[in-house]
PDB file of C-alpha atoms in Angstrom:
ATOM      1  CA  UNK A   1     -83.589 145.115 -31.804  1.00 48.00           C
ATOM      2  CA  UNK A   2     -83.641 148.185 -34.269  1.00 52.00           C
ATOM      3  CA  UNK A   3     -82.187 148.432 -37.671  1.00 58.00           C
ATOM      4  CA  UNK A   4     -78.467 148.973 -37.972  1.00 53.00           C
ATOM      5  CA  UNK A   5     -77.112 151.382 -40.564  1.00 52.00           C
ATOM      6  CA  UNK A   6     -73.545 150.815 -41.659  1.00 50.00           C
ATOM      7  CA  UNK A   7     -72.032 153.978 -43.154  1.00 50.00           C
ATOM      8  CA  UNK A   8     -69.119 153.679 -45.531  1.00 51.00           C
ATOM      9  CA  UNK A   9     -66.858 156.298 -46.924  1.00 58.00           C
ATOM     10  CA  UNK A  10     -66.936 154.790 -50.357  1.00 51.00           C
ATOM     11  CA  UNK A  11     -68.671 156.836 -52.996  1.00 58.00           C
ATOM     12  CA  UNK A  12     -70.009 155.398 -56.297  1.00 59.00           C
ATOM     13  CA  UNK A  13     -66.861 156.774 -57.992  1.00 57.00           C
ATOM     14  CA  UNK A  14     -64.574 155.036 -55.473  1.00 64.00           C
ATOM     15  CA  UNK A  15     -66.351 151.761 -56.141  1.00 57.00           C
ATOM     16  CA  UNK A  16     -65.886 152.197 -59.858  1.00 62.00           C
ATOM     17  CA  UNK A  17     -62.194 152.986 -59.492  1.00 66.00           C
ATOM     18  CA  UNK A  18     -61.609 149.834 -57.215  1.00 74.00           C
ATOM     19  CA  UNK A  19     -63.405 147.549 -59.763  1.00 87.00           C
ATOM     20  CA  UNK A  20     -61.156 149.177 -62.577  1.00 89.00           C
ATOM     21  CA  UNK A  21     -58.167 148.472 -60.408  1.00 91.00           C
ATOM     22  CA  UNK A  22     -59.166 144.770 -60.157  1.00 93.00           C
ATOM     23  CA  UNK A  23     -59.835 144.590 -63.910  1.00 95.00           C
ATOM     24  CA  UNK A  24     -56.389 146.148 -64.695  1.00 96.00           C
ATOM     25  CA  UNK A  25     -54.672 143.773 -62.430  1.00 96.00           C
ATOM     26  CA  UNK A  26     -56.463 140.796 -64.126  1.00 96.00           C
ATOM     27  CA  UNK A  27     -55.407 142.142 -67.604  1.00 97.00           C
ATOM     28  CA  UNK A  28     -51.719 142.316 -66.492  1.00 97.00           C
ATOM     29  CA  UNK A  29     -51.818 138.908 -64.841  1.00 97.00           C
ATOM     30  CA  UNK A  30     -53.312 137.403 -68.029  1.00 96.00           C
ATOM     31  CA  UNK A  31     -50.677 139.106 -70.169  1.00 97.00           C
ATOM     32  CA  UNK A  32     -47.662 137.814 -67.994  1.00 96.00           C
ATOM     33  CA  UNK A  33     -49.241 134.320 -67.265  1.00 95.00           C
ATOM     34  CA  UNK A  34     -47.083 132.545 -69.976  1.00 95.00           C
ATOM     35  CA  UNK A  35     -43.948 134.214 -68.696  1.00 95.00           C
ATOM     36  CA  UNK A  36     -44.668 133.086 -65.129  1.00 94.00           C
ATOM     37  CA  UNK A  37     -45.318 129.521 -66.475  1.00 93.00           C
ATOM     38  CA  UNK A  38     -41.778 129.585 -68.208  1.00 91.00           C
ATOM     39  CA  UNK A  39     -40.125 130.978 -65.013  1.00 91.00           C
ATOM     40  CA  UNK A  40     -41.787 128.328 -62.771  1.00 87.00           C
ATOM     41  CA  UNK A  41     -40.091 125.648 -64.976  1.00 88.00           C
ATOM     42  CA  UNK A  42     -36.940 126.752 -63.315  1.00 84.00           C
ATOM     43  CA  UNK A  43     -36.205 125.362 -59.806  1.00 84.00           C
ATOM     44  CA  UNK A  44     -37.383 128.034 -57.484  1.00 85.00           C
ATOM     45  CA  UNK A  45     -34.550 127.382 -55.058  1.00 83.00           C
ATOM     46  CA  UNK A  46     -32.163 128.033 -58.079  1.00 85.00           C
ATOM     47  CA  UNK A  47     -33.878 131.438 -58.590  1.00 88.00           C
ATOM     48  CA  UNK A  48     -33.607 132.074 -54.885  1.00 87.00           C
ATOM     49  CA  UNK A  49     -29.872 131.381 -55.017  1.00 88.00           C
ATOM     50  CA  UNK A  50     -29.425 133.932 -57.789  1.00 89.00           C
ATOM     51  CA  UNK A  51     -31.388 136.540 -55.705  1.00 91.00           C
ATOM     52  CA  UNK A  52     -29.337 135.761 -52.554  1.00 90.00           C
ATOM     53  CA  UNK A  53     -26.031 135.886 -54.462  1.00 92.00           C
ATOM     54  CA  UNK A  54     -27.034 139.191 -56.068  1.00 91.00           C
ATOM     55  CA  UNK A  55     -26.697 137.809 -59.526  1.00 91.00           C
ATOM     56  CA  UNK A  56     -28.687 140.469 -61.231  1.00 91.00           C
ATOM     57  CA  UNK A  57     -27.335 139.811 -64.685  1.00 92.00           C
ATOM     58  CA  UNK A  58     -28.453 136.118 -64.428  1.00 90.00           C
ATOM     59  CA  UNK A  59     -31.998 137.223 -63.403  1.00 91.00           C
ATOM     60  CA  UNK A  60     -32.167 139.697 -66.262  1.00 92.00           C
ATOM     61  CA  UNK A  61     -31.114 137.136 -68.676  1.00 92.00           C
ATOM     62  CA  UNK A  62     -33.571 134.600 -67.450  1.00 91.00           C
ATOM     63  CA  UNK A  63     -36.391 137.147 -67.566  1.00 93.00           C
ATOM     64  CA  UNK A  64     -35.473 138.399 -70.996  1.00 92.00           C
ATOM     65  CA  UNK A  65     -35.371 134.863 -72.369  1.00 92.00           C
ATOM     66  CA  UNK A  66     -38.617 133.980 -70.755  1.00 92.00           C
ATOM     67  CA  UNK A  67     -40.496 136.960 -72.106  1.00 94.00           C
ATOM     68  CA  UNK A  68     -38.964 137.206 -75.622  1.00 93.00           C
ATOM     69  CA  UNK A  69     -41.500 134.751 -77.097  1.00 91.00           C
ATOM     70  CA  UNK A  70     -44.506 136.702 -75.622  1.00 95.00           C
ATOM     71  CA  UNK A  71     -43.575 140.389 -75.505  1.00 97.00           C
ATOM     72  CA  UNK A  72     -41.769 142.706 -77.946  1.00 96.00           C
ATOM     73  CA  UNK A  73     -38.361 143.664 -76.773  1.00 93.00           C
ATOM     74  CA  UNK A  74     -38.331 146.226 -73.960  1.00 93.00           C
ATOM     75  CA  UNK A  75     -41.934 146.018 -73.153  1.00 97.00           C
ATOM     76  CA  UNK A  76     -41.500 143.870 -70.030  1.00 96.00           C
ATOM     77  CA  UNK A  77     -38.390 144.207 -67.835  1.00 95.00           C
ATOM     78  CA  UNK A  78     -36.830 143.382 -64.443  1.00 95.00           C
ATOM     79  CA  UNK A  79     -37.168 146.401 -62.183  1.00 94.00           C
ATOM     80  CA  UNK A  80     -33.916 145.652 -60.401  1.00 89.00           C
ATOM     81  CA  UNK A  81     -35.059 144.200 -57.149  1.00 92.00           C
ATOM     82  CA  UNK A  82     -36.353 140.987 -55.886  1.00 94.00           C
ATOM     83  CA  UNK A  83     -37.142 139.024 -52.680  1.00 93.00           C
ATOM     84  CA  UNK A  84     -37.572 135.495 -51.524  1.00 92.00           C
ATOM     85  CA  UNK A  85     -39.705 133.866 -48.747  1.00 90.00           C
ATOM     86  CA  UNK A  86     -38.617 130.711 -47.264  1.00 83.00           C
ATOM     87  CA  UNK A  87     -40.705 128.713 -44.782  1.00 82.00           C
ATOM     88  CA  UNK A  88     -39.978 125.745 -42.545  1.00 84.00           C
ATOM     89  CA  UNK A  89     -41.743 123.403 -44.833  1.00 82.00           C
ATOM     90  CA  UNK A  90     -39.315 124.130 -47.475  1.00 78.00           C
ATOM     91  CA  UNK A  91     -41.672 126.043 -49.740  1.00 84.00           C
ATOM     92  CA  UNK A  92     -40.002 128.869 -51.600  1.00 87.00           C
ATOM     93  CA  UNK A  93     -41.830 131.983 -52.917  1.00 92.00           C
ATOM     94  CA  UNK A  94     -39.830 134.211 -55.360  1.00 94.00           C
ATOM     95  CA  UNK A  95     -40.946 137.837 -55.766  1.00 96.00           C
ATOM     96  CA  UNK A  96     -39.562 139.659 -58.853  1.00 96.00           C
ATOM     97  CA  UNK A  97     -40.222 143.413 -59.184  1.00 96.00           C
ATOM     98  CA  UNK A  98     -41.200 143.954 -62.835  1.00 97.00           C
ATOM     99  CA  UNK A  99     -41.921 146.859 -65.088  1.00 97.00           C
ATOM    100  CA  UNK A 100     -44.112 147.046 -68.197  1.00 98.00           C
ATOM    101  CA  UNK A 101     -43.834 150.010 -70.601  1.00 98.00           C
ATOM    102  CA  UNK A 102     -45.634 150.550 -73.888  1.00 97.00           C
ATOM    103  CA  UNK A 103     -48.004 152.952 -75.677  1.00 97.00           C
ATOM    104  CA  UNK A 104     -47.908 155.607 -73.049  1.00 97.00           C
ATOM    105  CA  UNK A 105     -48.550 153.200 -70.111  1.00 98.00           C
ATOM    106  CA  UNK A 106     -46.025 152.268 -67.369  1.00 98.00           C
ATOM    107  CA  UNK A 107     -46.810 149.633 -64.732  1.00 98.00           C
ATOM    108  CA  UNK A 108     -44.767 148.459 -61.802  1.00 98.00           C
ATOM    109  CA  UNK A 109     -45.791 145.192 -60.297  1.00 98.00           C
ATOM    110  CA  UNK A 110     -44.459 142.302 -58.327  1.00 97.00           C
ATOM    111  CA  UNK A 111     -44.510 138.819 -59.890  1.00 97.00           C
ATOM    112  CA  UNK A 112     -44.738 136.089 -57.245  1.00 96.00           C
ATOM    113  CA  UNK A 113     -43.713 132.626 -58.227  1.00 95.00           C
ATOM    114  CA  UNK A 114     -44.597 129.537 -56.198  1.00 91.00           C
ATOM    115  CA  UNK A 115     -44.226 125.943 -56.900  1.00 85.00           C
ATOM    116  CA  UNK A 116     -47.685 125.502 -58.282  1.00 87.00           C
ATOM    117  CA  UNK A 117     -49.032 128.932 -59.249  1.00 91.00           C
ATOM    118  CA  UNK A 118     -48.136 132.494 -59.624  1.00 94.00           C
ATOM    119  CA  UNK A 119     -49.601 135.882 -58.736  1.00 95.00           C
ATOM    120  CA  UNK A 120     -49.014 139.570 -59.332  1.00 96.00           C
ATOM    121  CA  UNK A 121     -49.482 142.698 -57.190  1.00 97.00           C
ATOM    122  CA  UNK A 122     -49.671 145.933 -59.090  1.00 97.00           C
ATOM    123  CA  UNK A 123     -47.809 148.727 -57.291  1.00 96.00           C
ATOM    124  CA  UNK A 124     -48.689 151.644 -59.642  1.00 94.00           C
ATOM    125  CA  UNK A 125     -49.876 152.382 -63.175  1.00 97.00           C
ATOM    126  CA  UNK A 126     -49.230 155.638 -64.943  1.00 97.00           C
ATOM    127  CA  UNK A 127     -50.624 156.900 -68.221  1.00 97.00           C
ATOM    128  CA  UNK A 128     -48.932 159.596 -70.292  1.00 98.00           C
ATOM    129  CA  UNK A 129     -52.245 161.107 -71.057  1.00 97.00           C
ATOM    130  CA  UNK A 130     -54.583 160.009 -68.303  1.00 96.00           C
ATOM    131  CA  UNK A 131     -58.381 160.288 -68.789  1.00 95.00           C
ATOM    132  CA  UNK A 132     -60.843 161.365 -66.125  1.00 93.00           C
ATOM    133  CA  UNK A 133     -62.780 158.193 -67.028  1.00 92.00           C
ATOM    134  CA  UNK A 134     -61.350 155.138 -65.226  1.00 91.00           C
ATOM    135  CA  UNK A 135     -62.797 152.850 -67.851  1.00 93.00           C
ATOM    136  CA  UNK A 136     -61.103 154.691 -70.626  1.00 95.00           C
ATOM    137  CA  UNK A 137     -57.704 154.325 -68.765  1.00 96.00           C
ATOM    138  CA  UNK A 138     -58.395 150.519 -68.436  1.00 96.00           C
ATOM    139  CA  UNK A 139     -58.981 150.435 -72.218  1.00 97.00           C
ATOM    140  CA  UNK A 140     -55.810 152.205 -72.824  1.00 98.00           C
ATOM    141  CA  UNK A 141     -54.006 149.743 -70.674  1.00 98.00           C
ATOM    142  CA  UNK A 142     -55.594 146.690 -72.463  1.00 97.00           C
ATOM    143  CA  UNK A 143     -54.579 148.232 -75.864  1.00 98.00           C
ATOM    144  CA  UNK A 144     -51.027 148.834 -74.675  1.00 98.00           C
ATOM    145  CA  UNK A 145     -50.700 145.202 -73.483  1.00 98.00           C
ATOM    146  CA  UNK A 146     -52.168 143.842 -76.759  1.00 97.00           C
ATOM    147  CA  UNK A 147     -49.722 145.977 -78.800  1.00 97.00           C
ATOM    148  CA  UNK A 148     -46.789 144.720 -76.646  1.00 97.00           C
ATOM    149  CA  UNK A 149     -47.716 141.058 -77.119  1.00 96.00           C
ATOM    150  CA  UNK A 150     -46.100 139.189 -80.016  1.00 91.00           C
ATOM    151  CA  UNK A 151     -49.125 137.068 -80.747  1.00 79.00           C
ATOM    152  CA  UNK A 152     -51.585 139.972 -81.216  1.00 60.00           C
TER     153      UNK A 152
END
């Protein structure tokens, strides 16, 4: 049997960009980890009821009170939509659409809350003054997150 060559469409630049995406997502996840822990102290079915009842003001209040110890006011906010996933086993997953803004960086992401853990999914990141260097953009994001955190 002969050698098989697998051809990919990923260039070195594409791989660097993908690794920077993973690093950026990890930075954001680490920054919002304490907020997710606070929110998971609430009963997820109670959060689901707020979502199903369209009680946006209650969700905003809950998110603001959960983040005020960790982020400066206005840095992290509810993006106005959310969803829930229920399965037959009774497990609830709450997905809150969130926005981070600070130091010329905007991030839209989903915060998933489950009974025992949480996760995020970054939808997009924009920079007021983007660099051609993906690593520099990651450093700008990291600095923006540090500036927005109360304990930094």
